Amino acid sequence: MSTAALSHFTSLLSYARTEDLRRVFGGTSLTSRNFGVQFRRGSFAEFESLRWERSGCRLSSLQPVPVLKGRNSVSSDVRARASENDSGAEVDPLGGGDVLVRVISKDAEVSVLCLVATEVVRDAQRRHNAAPTASVALGRALMGTLLLGALKADAETVQALFLGDGPLGQMTAISSEGGYVKGFVGNPLCDPPYKDNGKLDVGLAVGSGVLSIVRNNRNWKQPYTGTVPIYSGEVAEDIAHYLADSEQMDTAMGLGVGLDREIGIRFAGGFLVQILPFCSEETLAKLEENILKMRPISDAPSDCKIIPTYGPCGTERLKPRMMRAVAMLGPADVQQILDEQGSVEVRCEFCNDVIQFKEADLQEVLQSS
């Protein structure tokens, strides 16, 4: 892989078409493996080919976590089962434009998972009526757990349990087979003061404590649980350190939730890069360099490009607006047009569509004084 490979790594979050991914990896061919499922309530179907669903926004920067190398294993004797009866949000992670894709480089040096989960995080925020900081923390946990669940080829249930001493309280996220995810926080109204730089203080909200990851597979006799200290409370760093310490896996993770005053959750997405055994030092060095250059999502809102969509027009939106325009003509003029032409036609200056009103449609206008 050339020294220029992965120099535009973040465009993975904008494109997942094979030809675009080849450009991202500097000409290295990619194949798709376990690229996820499109899960609609009650049924699922695999994507016919690696593709990127309409997501409402394209992400090009996230909170970066460096690749972790050479860390010591931390054993754990904790055994627990994932809670099945909680009051968390259970949502369809791939509905409404959300998508999870997985690619691997041709030389099997790097595996990458990319996730857009805007609707998932919006749904969770709505269900829990969570404050901004609580929404961001929970959103990161939901996405991190989805990525953990997608790491393995076998279907697993994965639970991430953050037991911190911060005002957020306990935070739990559970992903299950087929791409479902749910979660909750102990104090959804948690919204501590911002940092000096004006950013949300998720680390303070989570606090110090332990992170437990519980993996369960229907074919196992018992779940596997790994427990590590909470590293920073920023979620992505904590999960990356867990993977290094407890599962001896070299990874880089980024999780980002963007907020908007008008709509709340503007976008949410993440990535998980796994360094495979035959990754060259050249590729690893370049990958680390590129990820470390990535800016946090809150530092570069202009980097997040909304996918252009013409409109909004369409008959349902246009007809009421056009009816108001016709009413402004007055009953006499409307009746004259009907007598001369048999109908009133109004053209939208934005989309150029024509809405036609018959006399029966205009009775309320004609009867107005």
Short mmCIF file of C-alpha atoms in Angstrom, two decimals:
data_model
loop_
_atom_site.label_atom_id
_atom_site.label_comp_id
_atom_site.label_asym_id
_atom_site.label_seq_id
_atom_site.Cartn_x
_atom_site.Cartn_y
_atom_site.Cartn_z
CA MET A 1 0.00 0.00 0.00
CA SER A 2 1.45 3.36 -0.98
CA THR A 3 2.36 6.11 1.45
CA ALA A 4 -0.61 8.06 0.16
CA ALA A 5 -3.00 5.24 1.04
CA LEU A 6 -5.79 6.14 3.44
CA SER A 7 -4.90 9.82 3.22
CA HIS A 8 -8.58 10.58 2.77
CA PHE A 9 -9.79 8.02 5.27
CA THR A 10 -12.71 10.13 6.44
CA SER A 11 -14.41 9.98 3.06
CA LEU A 12 -15.33 6.43 4.02
CA LEU A 13 -18.04 8.14 6.01
CA SER A 14 -19.40 9.78 2.87
CA TYR A 15 -19.11 6.95 0.37
CA ALA A 16 -19.27 3.19 0.50
CA ARG A 17 -19.51 2.42 -3.17
CA THR A 18 -16.69 0.13 -4.19
CA GLU A 19 -15.18 2.53 -6.71
CA ASP A 20 -15.06 5.33 -4.13
CA LEU A 21 -13.49 3.04 -1.56
CA ARG A 22 -10.79 2.11 -4.03
CA ARG A 23 -9.91 5.79 -4.33
CA VAL A 24 -9.92 6.18 -0.56
CA PHE A 25 -7.41 3.37 -0.22
CA GLY A 26 -5.07 4.83 -2.83
CA GLY A 27 -5.86 2.35 -5.57
CA THR A 28 -5.97 -0.72 -3.35
CA SER A 29 -8.89 -2.93 -4.28
CA LEU A 30 -11.48 -3.68 -1.64
CA THR A 31 -13.92 -6.47 -1.13
CA SER A 32 -16.96 -6.47 1.08
CA ARG A 33 -17.32 -8.86 3.98
CA ASN A 34 -20.17 -9.04 6.42
CA PHE A 35 -21.23 -5.63 5.24
CA GLY A 36 -24.32 -5.67 7.38
CA VAL A 37 -28.01 -6.08 6.88
CA GLN A 38 -30.79 -3.69 6.12
CA PHE A 39 -33.14 -4.37 9.00
CA ARG A 40 -36.76 -3.38 8.78
CA ARG A 41 -39.07 -4.10 11.65
CA GLY A 42 -39.87 -7.79 11.64
CA SER A 43 -37.61 -8.90 8.78
CA PHE A 44 -34.20 -8.36 7.25
CA ALA A 45 -32.43 -8.78 3.94
CA GLU A 46 -28.78 -8.52 3.01
CA PHE A 47 -27.68 -5.73 0.72
CA GLU A 48 -27.30 -6.99 -2.82
CA SER A 49 -24.04 -5.09 -3.06
CA LEU A 50 -22.01 -2.73 -0.94
CA ARG A 51 -23.88 0.54 -1.03
CA TRP A 52 -24.52 3.67 0.95
CA GLU A 53 -28.10 4.46 1.84
CA ARG A 54 -29.42 8.02 1.86
CA SER A 55 -28.51 9.32 5.30
CA GLY A 56 -29.42 13.01 5.26
CA CYS A 57 -25.83 14.06 5.88
CA ARG A 58 -22.28 13.06 5.10
CA LEU A 59 -19.72 12.96 7.83
CA SER A 60 -16.13 13.87 7.19
CA SER A 61 -14.76 14.34 10.69
CA LEU A 62 -15.23 12.51 13.95
CA GLN A 63 -13.64 12.30 17.37
CA PRO A 64 -10.45 10.35 16.66
CA VAL A 65 -8.95 7.73 18.94
CA PRO A 66 -5.38 6.66 18.10
CA VAL A 67 -4.57 3.10 17.11
CA LEU A 68 -3.48 1.24 20.23
CA LYS A 69 -0.47 -1.06 19.97
CA GLY A 70 1.37 -3.29 22.39
CA ARG A 71 -0.90 -2.94 25.42
CA ASN A 72 -1.03 -5.59 28.13
CA SER A 73 -3.99 -7.89 28.55
CA VAL A 74 -6.27 -7.28 31.50
CA SER A 75 -8.11 -10.38 32.70
CA SER A 76 -11.53 -10.29 34.31
CA ASP A 77 -13.51 -12.73 36.43
CA VAL A 78 -16.74 -10.75 36.12
CA ARG A 79 -19.65 -12.73 34.70
CA ALA A 80 -22.98 -11.11 33.94
CA ARG A 81 -25.85 -11.40 31.54
CA ALA A 82 -27.13 -8.64 29.29
CA SER A 83 -30.31 -7.14 30.65
CA GLU A 84 -33.32 -8.01 28.52
CA ASN A 85 -36.00 -6.14 30.41
CA ASP A 86 -34.89 -2.54 30.59
CA SER A 87 -36.70 0.63 29.72
CA GLY A 88 -34.26 1.55 26.99
CA ALA A 89 -34.90 2.61 23.42
CA GLU A 90 -35.08 -0.25 20.97
CA VAL A 91 -34.87 1.05 17.45
CA ASP A 92 -34.21 0.02 13.89
CA PRO A 93 -30.58 1.12 13.28
CA LEU A 94 -30.75 0.77 9.51
CA GLY A 95 -34.14 2.37 9.01
CA GLY A 96 -34.67 5.89 7.75
CA GLY A 97 -31.31 6.10 5.97
CA ASP A 98 -29.05 4.72 8.70
CA VAL A 99 -26.55 2.13 7.52
CA LEU A 100 -23.63 0.01 8.67
CA VAL A 101 -21.04 -1.23 6.18
CA ARG A 102 -17.86 -3.25 6.49
CA VAL A 103 -14.90 -3.38 4.11
CA ILE A 104 -11.51 -5.03 4.18
CA SER A 105 -8.42 -4.13 2.17
CA LYS A 106 -7.37 -6.53 -0.56
CA ASP A 107 -4.14 -7.33 1.23
CA ALA A 108 -6.08 -8.03 4.44
CA GLU A 109 -4.17 -5.36 6.36
CA VAL A 110 -7.07 -3.27 7.62
CA SER A 111 -10.75 -3.87 8.27
CA VAL A 112 -13.06 -0.87 8.52
CA LEU A 113 -16.61 -0.57 9.85
CA CYS A 114 -18.50 2.64 9.03
CA LEU A 115 -21.80 3.61 10.57
CA VAL A 116 -24.36 6.36 10.09
CA ALA A 117 -26.94 6.22 12.88
CA THR A 118 -28.61 9.62 12.88
CA GLU A 119 -32.14 8.24 13.16
CA VAL A 120 -31.14 5.78 15.88
CA VAL A 121 -29.73 8.54 18.07
CA ARG A 122 -32.66 10.85 17.34
CA ASP A 123 -35.08 8.11 18.35
CA ALA A 124 -33.20 7.41 21.56
CA GLN A 125 -33.09 11.11 22.44
CA ARG A 126 -36.82 11.43 21.79
CA ARG A 127 -37.74 8.35 23.79
CA HIS A 128 -35.72 9.42 26.80
CA ASN A 129 -36.27 13.18 26.38
CA ALA A 130 -32.56 13.48 27.07
CA ALA A 131 -30.60 16.69 27.58
CA PRO A 132 -27.81 17.54 25.10
CA THR A 133 -24.92 15.99 27.03
CA ALA A 134 -26.90 12.90 27.94
CA SER A 135 -28.01 12.55 24.30
CA VAL A 136 -24.44 12.71 23.01
CA ALA A 137 -23.17 10.23 25.60
CA LEU A 138 -25.98 7.77 24.92
CA GLY A 139 -25.64 8.21 21.17
CA ARG A 140 -21.94 7.38 21.31
CA ALA A 141 -22.63 4.33 23.47
CA LEU A 142 -25.33 3.06 21.10
CA MET A 143 -23.08 3.44 18.06
CA GLY A 144 -20.05 1.97 19.83
CA THR A 145 -22.05 -1.09 20.82
CA LEU A 146 -23.37 -1.51 17.27
CA LEU A 147 -19.81 -1.45 15.96
CA LEU A 148 -18.67 -3.96 18.57
CA GLY A 149 -21.49 -6.29 17.60
CA ALA A 150 -20.56 -6.04 13.92
CA LEU A 151 -16.91 -6.94 14.56
CA LYS A 152 -17.62 -10.64 14.79
CA ALA A 153 -18.89 -12.85 12.00
CA ASP A 154 -21.14 -14.82 14.34
CA ALA A 155 -24.30 -13.23 15.63
CA GLU A 156 -23.74 -11.91 19.13
CA THR A 157 -25.51 -9.85 21.72
CA VAL A 158 -23.19 -7.16 23.05
CA GLN A 159 -23.80 -5.08 26.15
CA ALA A 160 -21.70 -2.07 27.12
CA LEU A 161 -22.16 -0.99 30.73
CA PHE A 162 -20.57 2.26 31.91
CA LEU A 163 -20.54 2.41 35.71
CA GLY A 164 -19.16 5.88 36.31
CA ASP A 165 -19.43 8.19 39.29
CA GLY A 166 -20.49 11.18 37.17
CA PRO A 167 -23.92 12.84 37.21
CA LEU A 168 -25.02 10.81 34.17
CA GLY A 169 -25.26 7.67 36.30
CA GLN A 170 -25.20 4.20 34.83
CA MET A 171 -25.21 4.05 31.03
CA THR A 172 -26.13 0.85 29.22
CA ALA A 173 -26.30 0.01 25.52
CA ILE A 174 -27.17 -3.38 24.05
CA SER A 175 -26.92 -4.47 20.42
CA SER A 176 -28.46 -7.72 19.25
CA GLU A 177 -28.52 -9.97 16.22
CA GLY A 178 -29.80 -8.28 13.10
CA GLY A 179 -28.60 -4.81 14.02
CA TYR A 180 -31.02 -3.80 16.77
CA VAL A 181 -29.74 -1.56 19.53
CA LYS A 182 -31.23 -0.12 22.71
CA GLY A 183 -29.92 1.82 25.67
CA PHE A 184 -30.57 4.12 28.58
CA VAL A 185 -28.82 6.42 31.03
CA GLY A 186 -29.49 6.79 34.73
CA ASN A 187 -30.03 10.54 34.52
CA PRO A 188 -31.27 11.62 31.07
CA LEU A 189 -31.45 15.24 32.25
CA CYS A 190 -27.71 15.35 32.94
CA ASP A 191 -26.20 18.40 31.25
CA PRO A 192 -23.14 19.65 33.17
CA PRO A 193 -21.45 22.96 32.35
CA TYR A 194 -19.60 23.10 29.07
CA LYS A 195 -15.84 22.90 28.90
CA ASP A 196 -13.81 26.10 28.65
CA ASN A 197 -13.65 25.59 24.88
CA GLY A 198 -17.44 25.51 24.65
CA LYS A 199 -17.78 21.77 24.06
CA LEU A 200 -20.01 19.32 25.88
CA ASP A 201 -18.22 17.65 28.77
CA VAL A 202 -19.20 14.02 28.21
CA GLY A 203 -16.20 12.81 30.20
CA LEU A 204 -17.34 14.72 33.27
CA ALA A 205 -20.89 13.43 32.85
CA VAL A 206 -19.72 9.80 32.74
CA GLY A 207 -17.05 10.20 35.41
CA SER A 208 -14.55 7.63 36.68
CA GLY A 209 -15.37 3.98 37.18
CA VAL A 210 -15.43 0.80 35.13
CA LEU A 211 -16.60 -0.27 31.70
CA SER A 212 -17.90 -3.82 31.30
CA ILE A 213 -18.48 -5.37 27.90
CA VAL A 214 -20.59 -8.53 27.86
CA ARG A 215 -20.60 -10.69 24.74
CA ASN A 216 -23.11 -13.51 24.45
CA ASN A 217 -23.63 -16.06 21.69
CA ARG A 218 -26.38 -18.63 21.59
CA ASN A 219 -23.75 -21.33 21.04
CA TRP A 220 -21.74 -20.43 24.14
CA LYS A 221 -22.21 -22.03 27.54
CA GLN A 222 -21.90 -18.66 29.24
CA PRO A 223 -21.31 -15.03 28.26
CA TYR A 224 -17.84 -13.52 28.07
CA THR A 225 -17.32 -10.36 30.11
CA GLY A 226 -14.36 -8.01 30.06
CA THR A 227 -14.02 -5.16 32.53
CA VAL A 228 -11.58 -2.25 32.31
CA PRO A 229 -11.30 1.14 34.01
CA ILE A 230 -13.09 3.99 32.27
CA TYR A 231 -10.24 5.72 30.47
CA SER A 232 -11.70 9.17 29.78
CA GLY A 233 -15.48 8.88 29.82
CA GLU A 234 -15.62 10.02 26.18
CA VAL A 235 -16.90 6.55 25.17
CA ALA A 236 -14.88 5.98 21.98
CA GLU A 237 -11.58 6.08 23.85
CA ASP A 238 -12.98 3.80 26.53
CA ILE A 239 -14.15 1.17 24.04
CA ALA A 240 -10.87 1.33 22.10
CA HIS A 241 -8.91 0.76 25.32
CA TYR A 242 -11.21 -2.11 26.23
CA LEU A 243 -10.52 -3.79 22.88
CA ALA A 244 -6.77 -3.41 23.40
CA ASP A 245 -6.69 -4.49 27.04
CA SER A 246 -9.34 -7.17 27.21
CA GLU A 247 -9.50 -8.59 23.69
CA GLN A 248 -5.93 -7.80 22.56
CA MET A 249 -7.27 -6.12 19.44
CA ASP A 250 -5.50 -3.18 17.81
CA THR A 251 -8.16 -0.67 16.81
CA ALA A 252 -9.03 2.96 16.24
CA MET A 253 -12.54 4.20 16.90
CA GLY A 254 -14.35 7.46 16.23
CA LEU A 255 -17.87 8.31 17.41
CA GLY A 256 -19.56 11.62 16.74
CA VAL A 257 -22.95 13.16 17.50
CA GLY A 258 -23.65 16.61 16.08
CA LEU A 259 -26.26 18.84 17.69
CA ASP A 260 -28.47 21.53 16.21
CA ARG A 261 -30.57 24.04 18.13
CA GLU A 262 -33.54 23.58 15.82
CA ILE A 263 -33.69 19.82 15.24
CA GLY A 264 -31.66 18.45 18.15
CA ILE A 265 -29.57 15.59 16.75
CA ARG A 266 -28.30 16.76 13.39
CA PHE A 267 -26.18 13.74 12.58
CA ALA A 268 -24.51 10.77 14.23
CA GLY A 269 -21.90 8.41 12.88
CA GLY A 270 -18.80 6.46 13.68
CA PHE A 271 -16.07 4.16 12.47
CA LEU A 272 -14.00 1.30 13.81
CA VAL A 273 -10.68 0.41 12.21
CA GLN A 274 -9.19 -2.97 13.07
CA ILE A 275 -5.52 -3.61 12.41
CA LEU A 276 -5.16 -7.15 11.07
CA PRO A 277 -2.14 -9.42 11.73
CA PHE A 278 -0.44 -8.84 8.37
CA CYS A 279 -0.69 -5.05 8.42
CA SER A 280 2.62 -3.51 7.34
CA GLU A 281 4.38 -0.90 9.44
CA GLU A 282 4.07 1.55 6.55
CA THR A 283 0.30 1.17 6.41
CA LEU A 284 0.00 1.35 10.18
CA ALA A 285 2.09 4.50 10.42
CA LYS A 286 0.11 6.24 7.68
CA LEU A 287 -3.19 5.17 9.20
CA GLU A 288 -2.20 6.50 12.62
CA GLU A 289 -1.03 9.77 11.06
CA ASN A 290 -4.27 10.28 9.15
CA ILE A 291 -6.55 9.44 12.06
CA LEU A 292 -4.66 11.72 14.43
CA LYS A 293 -5.08 14.57 11.94
CA MET A 294 -8.84 14.22 11.99
CA ARG A 295 -10.60 17.00 13.86
CA PRO A 296 -13.40 16.42 16.34
CA ILE A 297 -16.85 16.78 14.85
CA SER A 298 -17.62 19.86 16.96
CA ASP A 299 -14.51 21.61 15.65
CA ALA A 300 -15.54 21.39 12.03
CA PRO A 301 -19.29 21.54 11.51
CA SER A 302 -18.72 22.89 8.02
CA ASP A 303 -17.03 19.61 7.12
CA CYS A 304 -20.32 17.77 7.50
CA LYS A 305 -22.02 18.20 4.16
CA ILE A 306 -25.75 17.77 3.83
CA ILE A 307 -26.62 15.64 0.80
CA PRO A 308 -28.31 17.98 -1.71
CA THR A 309 -31.99 17.22 -2.27
CA TYR A 310 -34.15 19.38 -4.49
CA GLY A 311 -37.29 20.76 -2.93
CA PRO A 312 -39.16 20.20 -0.84
CA CYS A 313 -42.03 20.36 -3.32
CA GLY A 314 -44.40 17.58 -4.39
CA THR A 315 -48.17 17.75 -4.64
CA GLU A 316 -48.83 17.38 -0.92
CA ARG A 317 -46.64 20.36 -0.12
CA LEU A 318 -47.51 22.46 -3.16
CA LYS A 319 -51.29 22.20 -3.22
CA PRO A 320 -52.02 24.08 0.04
CA ARG A 321 -49.54 26.81 -0.91
CA MET A 322 -51.00 27.16 -4.39
CA MET A 323 -54.54 27.22 -3.01
CA ARG A 324 -53.59 30.20 -0.86
CA ALA A 325 -52.15 31.92 -3.94
CA VAL A 326 -55.38 31.36 -5.88
CA ALA A 327 -57.47 32.69 -2.97
CA MET A 328 -55.51 35.94 -3.09
CA LEU A 329 -56.98 36.60 -6.57
CA GLY A 330 -60.46 36.99 -5.13
CA PRO A 331 -63.71 35.15 -6.01
CA ALA A 332 -64.53 37.30 -9.06
CA ASP A 333 -61.20 36.77 -10.81
CA VAL A 334 -61.16 33.06 -9.98
CA GLN A 335 -64.66 32.63 -11.42
CA GLN A 336 -63.64 34.50 -14.58
CA ILE A 337 -60.66 32.18 -15.12
CA LEU A 338 -62.87 29.13 -14.59
CA ASP A 339 -65.40 30.43 -17.12
CA GLU A 340 -62.70 31.09 -19.71
CA GLN A 341 -60.38 28.11 -19.17
CA GLY A 342 -62.37 25.55 -17.19
CA SER A 343 -59.68 25.32 -14.49
CA VAL A 344 -57.07 27.36 -12.68
CA GLU A 345 -53.44 26.31 -13.15
CA VAL A 346 -50.61 27.48 -10.93
CA ARG A 347 -46.94 26.72 -11.62
CA CYS A 348 -44.35 26.42 -8.84
CA GLU A 349 -41.40 28.69 -9.57
CA PHE A 350 -39.02 26.38 -7.73
CA CYS A 351 -39.80 22.94 -9.16
CA ASN A 352 -41.77 24.03 -12.24
CA ASP A 353 -44.63 21.64 -11.46
CA VAL A 354 -48.16 22.70 -12.36
CA ILE A 355 -51.08 22.28 -9.97
CA GLN A 356 -54.52 22.31 -11.59
CA PHE A 357 -57.66 23.29 -9.68
CA LYS A 358 -61.14 22.46 -10.97
CA GLU A 359 -64.23 24.40 -9.95
CA ALA A 360 -65.11 21.74 -7.37
CA ASP A 361 -61.72 22.30 -5.71
CA LEU A 362 -62.34 26.03 -5.39
CA GLN A 363 -65.79 26.18 -3.84
CA GLU A 364 -64.44 27.57 -0.57
CA VAL A 365 -62.59 30.31 -2.46
CA LEU A 366 -65.61 31.16 -4.62
CA GLN A 367 -67.92 31.39 -1.62
CA SER A 368 -65.62 33.66 0.36
CA SER A 369 -66.54 37.31 0.55
#
